[in-house]
Amino acid sequence: KQQERRGEKTMKINSELIASCPQFLNTLGNRELDLRNTQLITIENLGILRDQFDTIDFSNNEILELNIINSFPFCKRLNSINVSKNKIRRIVGVKTITMAPSVADTGNKTVSY
């Protein structure tokens, strides 16, 4: 579903977006979902993924905050998240979860964890 944000079109995670994005086995043999360059502003509604992926690439979007606890509650299989080149200023919950996925956040201006 698209929504308008300051005259730009932004995407929300839904079944149509998931179906249109590449899904593959990466070089490590992990099942990966590629959501790069999809104009996402938030990470939400991941229950529709049904815990099918080991890695999700959210790089090159407009994401402002990464909340591990709220955004990934049903993703027990997930072990890697790439949020590089977004606008993330804050990452919440990485230290509070024992099985937190690794997070690549290069190219953001993260000010708090």
A tleap script that builds the chain and sets N, CA, C and O, in Angstrom:
source leaprc.protein.ff14SB
mol = sequence {
  NLYS GLN GLN GLU ARG ARG GLY GLU LYS THR
  MET LYS ILE ASN SER GLU LEU ILE ALA SER
  CYS PRO GLN PHE LEU ASN THR LEU GLY ASN
  ARG GLU LEU ASP LEU ARG ASN THR GLN LEU
  ILE THR ILE GLU ASN LEU GLY ILE LEU ARG
  ASP GLN PHE ASP THR ILE ASP PHE SER ASN
  ASN GLU ILE LEU GLU LEU ASN ILE ILE ASN
  SER PHE PRO PHE CYS LYS ARG LEU ASN SER
  ILE ASN VAL SER LYS ASN LYS ILE ARG ARG
  ILE VAL GLY VAL LYS THR ILE THR MET ALA
  PRO SER VAL ALA ASP THR GLY ASN LYS THR
  VAL SER CTYR
}
set mol.1.N position { 0.840 -1.173 0.000 }
set mol.1.CA position { 0.000 0.000 0.000 }
set mol.1.C position { 0.886 1.236 0.000 }
set mol.1.O position { 1.840 1.326 0.772 }
set mol.2.N position { 0.570 2.175 -0.858 }
set mol.2.CA position { 1.344 3.404 -0.913 }
set mol.2.C position { 0.661 4.482 -0.105 }
set mol.2.O position { -0.564 4.520 0.007 }
set mol.3.N position { 1.472 5.355 0.454 }
set mol.3.CA position { 0.924 6.510 1.138 }
set mol.3.C position { 1.753 7.719 0.741 }
set mol.3.O position { 2.926 7.591 0.390 }
set mol.4.N position { 1.143 8.885 0.799 }
set mol.4.CA position { 1.847 10.105 0.429 }
set mol.4.C position { 2.580 10.657 1.649 }
set mol.4.O position { 2.022 10.704 2.745 }
set mol.5.N position { 3.813 11.067 1.460 }
set mol.5.CA position { 4.598 11.703 2.509 }
set mol.5.C position { 5.366 12.837 1.884 }
set mol.5.O position { 6.311 12.613 1.127 }
set mol.6.N position { 4.967 14.058 2.196 }
set mol.6.CA position { 5.596 15.254 1.644 }
set mol.6.C position { 5.725 15.186 0.127 }
set mol.6.O position { 6.779 15.494 -0.429 }
set mol.7.N position { 4.657 14.783 -0.530 }
set mol.7.CA position { 4.644 14.743 -1.983 }
set mol.7.C position { 5.348 13.536 -2.591 }
set mol.7.O position { 5.368 13.381 -3.812 }
set mol.8.N position { 5.925 12.682 -1.750 }
set mol.8.CA position { 6.607 11.492 -2.257 }
set mol.8.C position { 5.739 10.275 -2.024 }
set mol.8.O position { 4.928 10.253 -1.098 }
set mol.9.N position { 5.900 9.284 -2.842 }
set mol.9.CA position { 5.186 8.031 -2.608 }
set mol.9.C position { 6.058 7.151 -1.718 }
set mol.9.O position { 7.243 6.953 -1.990 }
set mol.10.N position { 5.462 6.632 -0.664 }
set mol.10.CA position { 6.176 5.724 0.228 }
set mol.10.C position { 5.410 4.413 0.294 }
set mol.10.O position { 4.200 4.373 0.074 }
set mol.11.N position { 6.124 3.352 0.597 }
set mol.11.CA position { 5.522 2.028 0.620 }
set mol.11.C position { 5.349 1.540 2.048 }
set mol.11.O position { 6.072 1.941 2.960 }
set mol.12.N position { 4.365 0.660 2.213 }
set mol.12.CA position { 4.179 -0.074 3.450 }
set mol.12.C position { 4.369 -1.549 3.119 }
set mol.12.O position { 4.115 -1.987 1.996 }
set mol.13.N position { 4.815 -2.301 4.108 }
set mol.13.CA position { 5.018 -3.729 3.886 }
set mol.13.C position { 3.659 -4.413 3.821 }
set mol.13.O position { 2.869 -4.351 4.763 }
set mol.14.N position { 3.404 -5.060 2.700 }
set mol.14.CA position { 2.163 -5.825 2.516 }
set mol.14.C position { 2.469 -7.010 1.591 }
set mol.14.O position { 3.587 -7.141 1.091 }
set mol.15.N position { 1.496 -7.846 1.374 }
set mol.15.CA position { 1.730 -9.055 0.578 }
set mol.15.C position { 2.109 -8.747 -0.870 }
set mol.15.O position { 2.888 -9.488 -1.470 }
set mol.16.N position { 1.575 -7.674 -1.437 }
set mol.16.CA position { 1.929 -7.315 -2.818 }
set mol.16.C position { 3.387 -6.892 -2.930 }
set mol.16.O position { 4.077 -7.267 -3.878 }
set mol.17.N position { 3.857 -6.105 -1.952 }
set mol.17.CA position { 5.261 -5.692 -1.956 }
set mol.17.C position { 6.161 -6.909 -1.800 }
set mol.17.O position { 7.143 -7.051 -2.529 }
set mol.18.N position { 5.835 -7.787 -0.857 }
set mol.18.CA position { 6.644 -8.988 -0.628 }
set mol.18.C position { 6.711 -9.846 -1.896 }
set mol.18.O position { 7.779 -10.342 -2.255 }
set mol.19.N position { 5.588 -10.019 -2.563 }
set mol.19.CA position { 5.544 -10.834 -3.783 }
set mol.19.C position { 6.365 -10.220 -4.915 }
set mol.19.O position { 6.879 -10.941 -5.770 }
set mol.20.N position { 6.492 -8.887 -4.923 }
set mol.20.CA position { 7.211 -8.222 -6.015 }
set mol.20.C position { 8.715 -8.082 -5.760 }
set mol.20.O position { 9.457 -7.690 -6.660 }
set mol.21.N position { 9.166 -8.393 -4.562 }
set mol.21.CA position { 10.584 -8.251 -4.217 }
set mol.21.C position { 11.319 -9.584 -4.348 }
set mol.21.O position { 10.735 -10.650 -4.154 }
set mol.22.N position { 12.614 -9.508 -4.684 }
set mol.22.CA position { 13.397 -10.743 -4.814 }
set mol.22.C position { 13.489 -11.529 -3.511 }
set mol.22.O position { 13.687 -10.958 -2.439 }
set mol.23.N position { 13.344 -12.844 -3.620 }
set mol.23.CA position { 13.504 -13.778 -2.505 }
set mol.23.C position { 14.417 -14.885 -3.017 }
set mol.23.O position { 14.154 -15.482 -4.061 }
set mol.24.N position { 15.494 -15.158 -2.275 }
set mol.24.CA position { 16.486 -16.090 -2.796 }
set mol.24.C position { 17.338 -16.676 -1.673 }
set mol.24.O position { 17.277 -16.213 -0.534 }
set mol.25.N position { 18.130 -17.694 -1.998 }
set mol.25.CA position { 19.148 -18.207 -1.090 }
set mol.25.C position { 20.408 -17.386 -1.329 }
set mol.25.O position { 20.914 -17.335 -2.450 }
set mol.26.N position { 20.918 -16.744 -0.279 }
set mol.26.CA position { 22.125 -15.928 -0.456 }
set mol.26.C position { 23.371 -16.816 -0.412 }
set mol.26.O position { 23.264 -18.038 -0.304 }
set mol.27.N position { 24.534 -16.207 -0.495 }
set mol.27.CA position { 25.783 -16.967 -0.560 }
set mol.27.C position { 26.073 -17.772 0.704 }
set mol.27.O position { 26.874 -18.707 0.674 }
set mol.28.N position { 25.425 -17.416 1.819 }
set mol.28.CA position { 25.589 -18.174 3.063 }
set mol.28.C position { 24.562 -19.300 3.194 }
set mol.28.O position { 24.547 -20.024 4.189 }
set mol.29.N position { 23.710 -19.439 2.187 }
set mol.29.CA position { 22.678 -20.458 2.218 }
set mol.29.C position { 21.458 -20.048 3.030 }
set mol.29.O position { 20.614 -20.883 3.358 }
set mol.30.N position { 21.366 -18.765 3.352 }
set mol.30.CA position { 20.217 -18.247 4.106 }
set mol.30.C position { 19.131 -17.759 3.162 }
set mol.30.O position { 19.419 -17.190 2.109 }
set mol.31.N position { 17.899 -17.982 3.541 }
set mol.31.CA position { 16.751 -17.492 2.777 }
set mol.31.C position { 16.657 -15.989 3.000 }
set mol.31.O position { 16.493 -15.551 4.138 }
set mol.32.N position { 16.757 -15.183 1.935 }
set mol.32.CA position { 16.816 -13.727 2.042 }
set mol.32.C position { 15.662 -13.064 1.295 }
set mol.32.O position { 15.259 -13.499 0.216 }
set mol.33.N position { 15.145 -11.999 1.902 }
set mol.33.CA position { 14.136 -11.142 1.279 }
set mol.33.C position { 14.793 -9.797 1.026 }
set mol.33.O position { 15.333 -9.182 1.946 }
set mol.34.N position { 14.748 -9.341 -0.207 }
set mol.34.CA position { 15.399 -8.098 -0.601 }
set mol.34.C position { 14.356 -6.979 -0.726 }
set mol.34.O position { 13.612 -6.918 -1.705 }
set mol.35.N position { 14.316 -6.108 0.269 }
set mol.35.CA position { 13.400 -4.960 0.257 }
set mol.35.C position { 14.162 -3.650 0.035 }
set mol.35.O position { 13.721 -2.587 0.473 }
set mol.36.N position { 15.300 -3.733 -0.644 }
set mol.36.CA position { 16.092 -2.535 -0.941 }
set mol.36.C position { 15.325 -1.603 -1.869 }
set mol.36.O position { 14.562 -2.043 -2.730 }
set mol.37.N position { 15.543 -0.313 -1.675 }
set mol.37.CA position { 15.016 0.719 -2.582 }
set mol.37.C position { 13.504 0.649 -2.771 }
set mol.37.O position { 13.010 0.889 -3.872 }
set mol.38.N position { 12.767 0.325 -1.720 }
set mol.38.CA position { 11.312 0.222 -1.839 }
set mol.38.C position { 10.576 1.392 -1.199 }
set mol.38.O position { 9.351 1.363 -1.082 }
set mol.39.N position { 11.311 2.421 -0.783 }
set mol.39.CA position { 10.743 3.643 -0.203 }
set mol.39.C position { 9.998 3.397 1.110 }
set mol.39.O position { 9.033 4.098 1.413 }
set mol.40.N position { 10.434 2.416 1.882 }
set mol.40.CA position { 9.823 2.154 3.183 }
set mol.40.C position { 10.215 3.247 4.171 }
set mol.40.O position { 11.352 3.720 4.163 }
set mol.41.N position { 9.274 3.643 5.018 }
set mol.41.CA position { 9.583 4.611 6.072 }
set mol.41.C position { 9.524 3.973 7.459 }
set mol.41.O position { 10.091 4.499 8.416 }
set mol.42.N position { 8.835 2.840 7.560 }
set mol.42.CA position { 8.765 2.106 8.828 }
set mol.42.C position { 8.876 0.612 8.560 }
set mol.42.O position { 8.583 0.130 7.466 }
set mol.43.N position { 9.309 -0.106 9.595 }
set mol.43.CA position { 9.330 -1.559 9.536 }
set mol.43.C position { 8.181 -2.024 10.411 }
set mol.43.O position { 8.221 -1.895 11.635 }
set mol.44.N position { 7.161 -2.565 9.770 }
set mol.44.CA position { 5.967 -3.007 10.491 }
set mol.44.C position { 5.287 -4.108 9.692 }
set mol.44.O position { 5.631 -4.361 8.538 }
set mol.45.N position { 4.319 -4.755 10.321 }
set mol.45.CA position { 3.500 -5.763 9.653 }
set mol.45.C position { 4.315 -6.960 9.155 }
set mol.45.O position { 4.000 -7.533 8.113 }
set mol.46.N position { 5.361 -7.337 9.895 }
set mol.46.CA position { 6.203 -8.446 9.458 }
set mol.46.C position { 5.594 -9.817 9.737 }
set mol.46.O position { 6.159 -10.834 9.337 }
set mol.47.N position { 4.456 -9.858 10.413 }
set mol.47.CA position { 3.756 -11.115 10.628 }
set mol.47.C position { 3.376 -11.786 9.320 }
set mol.47.O position { 3.257 -13.010 9.265 }
set mol.48.N position { 3.180 -10.993 8.257 }
set mol.48.CA position { 2.813 -11.577 6.959 }
set mol.48.C position { 3.950 -12.392 6.344 }
set mol.48.O position { 3.725 -13.155 5.405 }
set mol.49.N position { 5.168 -12.236 6.867 }
set mol.49.CA position { 6.302 -13.012 6.350 }
set mol.49.C position { 6.288 -14.452 6.838 }
set mol.49.O position { 6.974 -15.308 6.281 }
set mol.50.N position { 5.499 -14.720 7.888 }
set mol.50.CA position { 5.362 -16.065 8.458 }
set mol.50.C position { 6.700 -16.711 8.798 }
set mol.50.O position { 6.873 -17.923 8.666 }
set mol.51.N position { 7.642 -15.882 9.237 }
set mol.51.CA position { 8.953 -16.362 9.697 }
set mol.51.C position { 9.650 -17.236 8.653 }
set mol.51.O position { 10.207 -18.281 8.989 }
set mol.52.N position { 9.620 -16.812 7.399 }
set mol.52.CA position { 10.206 -17.587 6.302 }
set mol.52.C position { 11.649 -17.216 5.986 }
set mol.52.O position { 12.316 -17.934 5.240 }
set mol.53.N position { 12.151 -16.100 6.542 }
set mol.53.CA position { 13.442 -15.576 6.101 }
set mol.53.C position { 14.472 -15.525 7.216 }
set mol.53.O position { 14.150 -15.243 8.370 }
set mol.54.N position { 15.733 -15.808 6.845 }
set mol.54.CA position { 16.867 -15.693 7.760 }
set mol.54.C position { 17.444 -14.287 7.710 }
set mol.54.O position { 17.972 -13.791 8.705 }
set mol.55.N position { 17.343 -13.645 6.551 }
set mol.55.CA position { 17.931 -12.331 6.316 }
set mol.55.C position { 16.924 -11.446 5.600 }
set mol.55.O position { 16.238 -11.885 4.677 }
set mol.56.N position { 16.844 -10.184 6.041 }
set mol.56.CA position { 16.012 -9.202 5.337 }
set mol.56.C position { 16.863 -7.967 5.083 }
set mol.56.O position { 17.488 -7.430 5.998 }
set mol.57.N position { 16.880 -7.529 3.838 }
set mol.57.CA position { 17.655 -6.355 3.439 }
set mol.57.C position { 16.698 -5.172 3.268 }
set mol.57.O position { 15.904 -5.130 2.328 }
set mol.58.N position { 16.791 -4.213 4.195 }
set mol.58.CA position { 15.984 -2.993 4.150 }
set mol.58.C position { 16.815 -1.792 3.691 }
set mol.58.O position { 16.387 -0.655 3.886 }
set mol.59.N position { 17.975 -2.004 3.095 }
set mol.59.CA position { 18.875 -0.899 2.771 }
set mol.59.C position { 18.288 0.044 1.715 }
set mol.59.O position { 17.411 -0.324 0.934 }
set mol.60.N position { 18.805 1.261 1.726 }
set mol.60.CA position { 18.417 2.306 0.766 }
set mol.60.C position { 16.925 2.644 0.809 }
set mol.60.O position { 16.274 2.735 -0.232 }
set mol.61.N position { 16.398 2.825 1.997 }
set mol.61.CA position { 15.012 3.264 2.179 }
set mol.61.C position { 15.001 4.565 2.978 }
set mol.61.O position { 16.009 5.269 3.028 }
set mol.62.N position { 13.894 4.881 3.588 }
set mol.62.CA position { 13.733 6.123 4.348 }
set mol.62.C position { 13.398 5.836 5.814 }
set mol.62.O position { 12.740 6.649 6.464 }
set mol.63.N position { 13.840 4.702 6.339 }
set mol.63.CA position { 13.497 4.269 7.691 }
set mol.63.C position { 14.179 5.172 8.715 }
set mol.63.O position { 15.375 5.444 8.615 }
set mol.64.N position { 13.398 5.639 9.711 }
set mol.64.CA position { 13.896 6.569 10.717 }
set mol.64.C position { 14.260 5.907 12.041 }
set mol.64.O position { 15.146 6.390 12.745 }
set mol.65.N position { 13.586 4.802 12.394 }
set mol.65.CA position { 13.844 4.131 13.672 }
set mol.65.C position { 13.757 2.635 13.482 }
set mol.65.O position { 12.939 2.143 12.705 }
set mol.66.N position { 14.602 1.916 14.191 }
set mol.66.CA position { 14.571 0.465 14.179 }
set mol.66.C position { 14.268 -0.001 15.593 }
set mol.66.O position { 15.087 0.171 16.496 }
set mol.67.N position { 13.099 -0.587 15.787 }
set mol.67.CA position { 12.699 -1.094 17.094 }
set mol.67.C position { 12.624 -2.619 16.995 }
set mol.67.O position { 11.643 -3.172 16.499 }
set mol.68.N position { 13.669 -3.282 17.472 }
set mol.68.CA position { 13.776 -4.741 17.354 }
set mol.68.C position { 12.615 -5.441 18.043 }
set mol.68.O position { 12.060 -6.399 17.504 }
set mol.69.N position { 12.242 -4.971 19.234 }
set mol.69.CA position { 11.191 -5.632 20.015 }
set mol.69.C position { 9.840 -5.527 19.315 }
set mol.69.O position { 9.142 -6.533 19.188 }
set mol.70.N position { 9.459 -4.352 18.864 }
set mol.70.CA position { 8.145 -4.159 18.246 }
set mol.70.C position { 8.086 -4.582 16.785 }
set mol.70.O position { 7.041 -5.036 16.320 }
set mol.71.N position { 9.175 -4.444 16.062 }
set mol.71.CA position { 9.152 -4.711 14.622 }
set mol.71.C position { 9.314 -6.180 14.255 }
set mol.71.O position { 8.854 -6.599 13.193 }
set mol.72.N position { 9.956 -6.967 15.105 }
set mol.72.CA position { 10.290 -8.345 14.742 }
set mol.72.C position { 9.787 -9.369 15.758 }
set mol.72.O position { 10.536 -10.279 16.113 }
set mol.73.N position { 8.550 -9.257 16.238 }
set mol.73.CA position { 8.101 -10.177 17.284 }
set mol.73.C position { 7.859 -11.613 16.814 }
set mol.73.O position { 7.935 -12.534 17.627 }
set mol.74.N position { 7.576 -11.827 15.553 }
set mol.74.CA position { 7.237 -13.153 15.046 }
set mol.74.C position { 8.344 -13.744 14.183 }
set mol.74.O position { 8.122 -14.714 13.459 }
set mol.75.N position { 9.523 -13.166 14.257 }
set mol.75.CA position { 10.612 -13.570 13.365 }
set mol.75.C position { 11.688 -14.330 14.130 }
set mol.75.O position { 12.786 -13.808 14.325 }
set mol.76.N position { 11.398 -15.535 14.561 }
set mol.76.CA position { 12.350 -16.324 15.331 }
set mol.76.C position { 13.482 -16.860 14.447 }
set mol.76.O position { 14.586 -17.098 14.936 }
set mol.77.N position { 13.220 -17.048 13.177 }
set mol.77.CA position { 14.229 -17.553 12.239 }
set mol.77.C position { 15.219 -16.460 11.827 }
set mol.77.O position { 16.368 -16.759 11.501 }
set mol.78.N position { 14.792 -15.226 11.840 }
set mol.78.CA position { 15.581 -14.091 11.365 }
set mol.78.C position { 16.877 -13.945 12.156 }
set mol.78.O position { 16.852 -13.886 13.385 }
set mol.79.N position { 18.017 -13.885 11.450 }
set mol.79.CA position { 19.290 -13.714 12.141 }
set mol.79.C position { 20.124 -12.558 11.607 }
set mol.79.O position { 21.200 -12.282 12.138 }
set mol.80.N position { 19.647 -11.872 10.560 }
set mol.80.CA position { 20.402 -10.755 10.008 }
set mol.80.C position { 19.458 -9.719 9.381 }
set mol.80.O position { 18.550 -10.056 8.621 }
set mol.81.N position { 19.702 -8.465 9.723 }
set mol.81.CA position { 18.911 -7.354 9.176 }
set mol.81.C position { 19.889 -6.334 8.616 }
set mol.81.O position { 20.810 -5.912 9.316 }
set mol.82.N position { 19.703 -5.933 7.372 }
set mol.82.CA position { 20.531 -4.874 6.784 }
set mol.82.C position { 19.674 -3.620 6.650 }
set mol.82.O position { 18.720 -3.590 5.872 }
set mol.83.N position { 20.016 -2.600 7.404 }
set mol.83.CA position { 19.298 -1.323 7.324 }
set mol.83.C position { 20.254 -0.201 6.906 }
set mol.83.O position { 20.033 0.964 7.236 }
set mol.84.N position { 21.299 -0.556 6.188 }
set mol.84.CA position { 22.278 0.430 5.732 }
set mol.84.C position { 21.629 1.465 4.821 }
set mol.84.O position { 20.663 1.179 4.113 }
set mol.85.N position { 22.178 2.660 4.858 }
set mol.85.CA position { 21.770 3.774 3.987 }
set mol.85.C position { 20.289 4.122 4.125 }
set mol.85.O position { 19.575 4.274 3.134 }
set mol.86.N position { 19.846 4.244 5.374 }
set mol.86.CA position { 18.517 4.758 5.688 }
set mol.86.C position { 18.730 6.065 6.437 }
set mol.86.O position { 19.808 6.655 6.360 }
set mol.87.N position { 17.738 6.510 7.143 }
set mol.87.CA position { 17.851 7.741 7.934 }
set mol.87.C position { 17.658 7.439 9.419 }
set mol.87.O position { 17.119 8.252 10.169 }
set mol.88.N position { 18.105 6.261 9.821 }
set mol.88.CA position { 17.889 5.799 11.191 }
set mol.88.C position { 18.673 6.657 12.180 }
set mol.88.O position { 19.882 6.849 12.050 }
set mol.89.N position { 17.946 7.164 13.172 }
set mol.89.CA position { 18.548 7.962 14.233 }
set mol.89.C position { 18.573 7.202 15.552 }
set mol.89.O position { 19.305 7.571 16.470 }
set mol.90.N position { 17.771 6.134 15.650 }
set mol.90.CA position { 17.663 5.417 16.926 }
set mol.90.C position { 17.382 3.939 16.681 }
set mol.90.O position { 16.544 3.582 15.853 }
set mol.91.N position { 18.095 3.089 17.412 }
set mol.91.CA position { 17.856 1.656 17.375 }
set mol.91.C position { 17.495 1.221 18.793 }
set mol.91.O position { 18.237 1.486 19.739 }
set mol.92.N position { 16.354 0.553 18.934 }
set mol.92.CA position { 15.831 0.163 20.241 }
set mol.92.C position { 15.759 -1.354 20.345 }
set mol.92.O position { 15.345 -2.023 19.398 }
set mol.93.N position { 16.156 -1.897 21.484 }
set mol.93.CA position { 15.907 -3.302 21.779 }
set mol.93.C position { 16.993 -4.286 21.416 }
set mol.93.O position { 16.817 -5.479 21.660 }
set mol.94.N position { 18.098 -3.863 20.852 }
set mol.94.CA position { 19.138 -4.815 20.454 }
set mol.94.C position { 19.718 -5.510 21.678 }
set mol.94.O position { 19.972 -6.713 21.630 }
set mol.95.N position { 19.934 -4.790 22.766 }
set mol.95.CA position { 20.564 -5.363 23.960 }
set mol.95.C position { 19.585 -6.124 24.844 }
set mol.95.O position { 20.017 -6.839 25.749 }
set mol.96.N position { 18.292 -5.997 24.616 }
set mol.96.CA position { 17.313 -6.602 25.518 }
set mol.96.C position { 16.840 -7.983 25.078 }
set mol.96.O position { 16.137 -8.658 25.830 }
set mol.97.N position { 17.203 -8.405 23.903 }
set mol.97.CA position { 16.755 -9.702 23.384 }
set mol.97.C position { 17.958 -10.632 23.280 }
set mol.97.O position { 18.970 -10.276 22.676 }
set mol.98.N position { 17.854 -11.804 23.859 }
set mol.98.CA position { 18.973 -12.738 23.823 }
set mol.98.C position { 19.282 -13.229 22.419 }
set mol.98.O position { 20.448 -13.422 22.076 }
set mol.99.N position { 18.266 -13.432 21.608 }
set mol.99.CA position { 18.464 -13.939 20.256 }
set mol.99.C position { 18.265 -12.831 19.219 }
set mol.99.O position { 17.704 -13.071 18.150 }
set mol.100.N position { 18.725 -11.622 19.536 }
set mol.100.CA position { 18.565 -10.510 18.606 }
set mol.100.C position { 19.369 -10.774 17.335 }
set mol.100.O position { 20.489 -11.279 17.400 }
set mol.101.N position { 18.798 -10.434 16.181 }
set mol.101.CA position { 19.525 -10.617 14.927 }
set mol.101.C position { 20.685 -9.635 14.827 }
set mol.101.O position { 20.673 -8.595 15.486 }
set mol.102.N position { 21.684 -9.953 14.013 }
set mol.102.CA position { 22.748 -8.988 13.768 }
set mol.102.C position { 22.164 -7.875 12.897 }
set mol.102.O position { 21.336 -8.116 12.018 }
set mol.103.N position { 22.616 -6.660 13.166 }
set mol.103.CA position { 22.077 -5.490 12.471 }
set mol.103.C position { 23.218 -4.755 11.790 }
set mol.103.O position { 24.166 -4.329 12.450 }
set mol.104.N position { 23.134 -4.601 10.470 }
set mol.104.CA position { 24.089 -3.786 9.724 }
set mol.104.C position { 23.449 -2.427 9.514 }
set mol.104.O position { 22.437 -2.311 8.824 }
set mol.105.N position { 24.044 -1.389 10.117 }
set mol.105.CA position { 23.439 -0.059 10.006 }
set mol.105.C position { 24.408 0.997 9.475 }
set mol.105.O position { 24.342 2.157 9.882 }
set mol.106.N position { 25.289 0.612 8.588 }
set mol.106.CA position { 26.241 1.516 7.971 }
set mol.106.C position { 25.530 2.615 7.194 }
set mol.106.O position { 24.526 2.359 6.529 }
set mol.107.N position { 26.042 3.827 7.275 }
set mol.107.CA position { 25.487 4.921 6.492 }
set mol.107.C position { 24.293 5.602 7.121 }
set mol.107.O position { 23.604 6.372 6.451 }
set mol.108.N position { 24.023 5.339 8.404 }
set mol.108.CA position { 22.953 6.018 9.123 }
set mol.108.C position { 23.562 6.987 10.124 }
set mol.108.O position { 24.759 6.917 10.402 }
set mol.109.N position { 22.780 7.861 10.653 }
set mol.109.CA position { 23.254 8.802 11.681 }
set mol.109.C position { 22.688 8.393 13.033 }
set mol.109.O position { 22.071 9.192 13.737 }
set mol.110.N position { 22.914 7.129 13.379 }
set mol.110.CA position { 22.369 6.576 14.618 }
set mol.110.C position { 22.983 7.302 15.817 }
set mol.110.O position { 24.203 7.403 15.944 }
set mol.111.N position { 22.106 7.804 16.692 }
set mol.111.CA position { 22.595 8.514 17.867 }
set mol.111.C position { 22.336 7.764 19.159 }
set mol.111.O position { 22.935 8.098 20.181 }
set mol.112.N position { 21.464 6.762 19.154 }
set mol.112.CA position { 21.248 5.995 20.383 }
set mol.112.C position { 20.865 4.563 20.081 }
set mol.112.O position { 20.219 4.268 19.076 }
set mol.113.N position { 21.280 3.678 20.977 }
set mol.113.CA position { 20.973 2.256 20.899 }
set mol.113.C position { 20.173 1.859 22.105 }
set mol.113.O position { 19.803 0.693 22.244 }
savepdb mol mol.pdb
quit
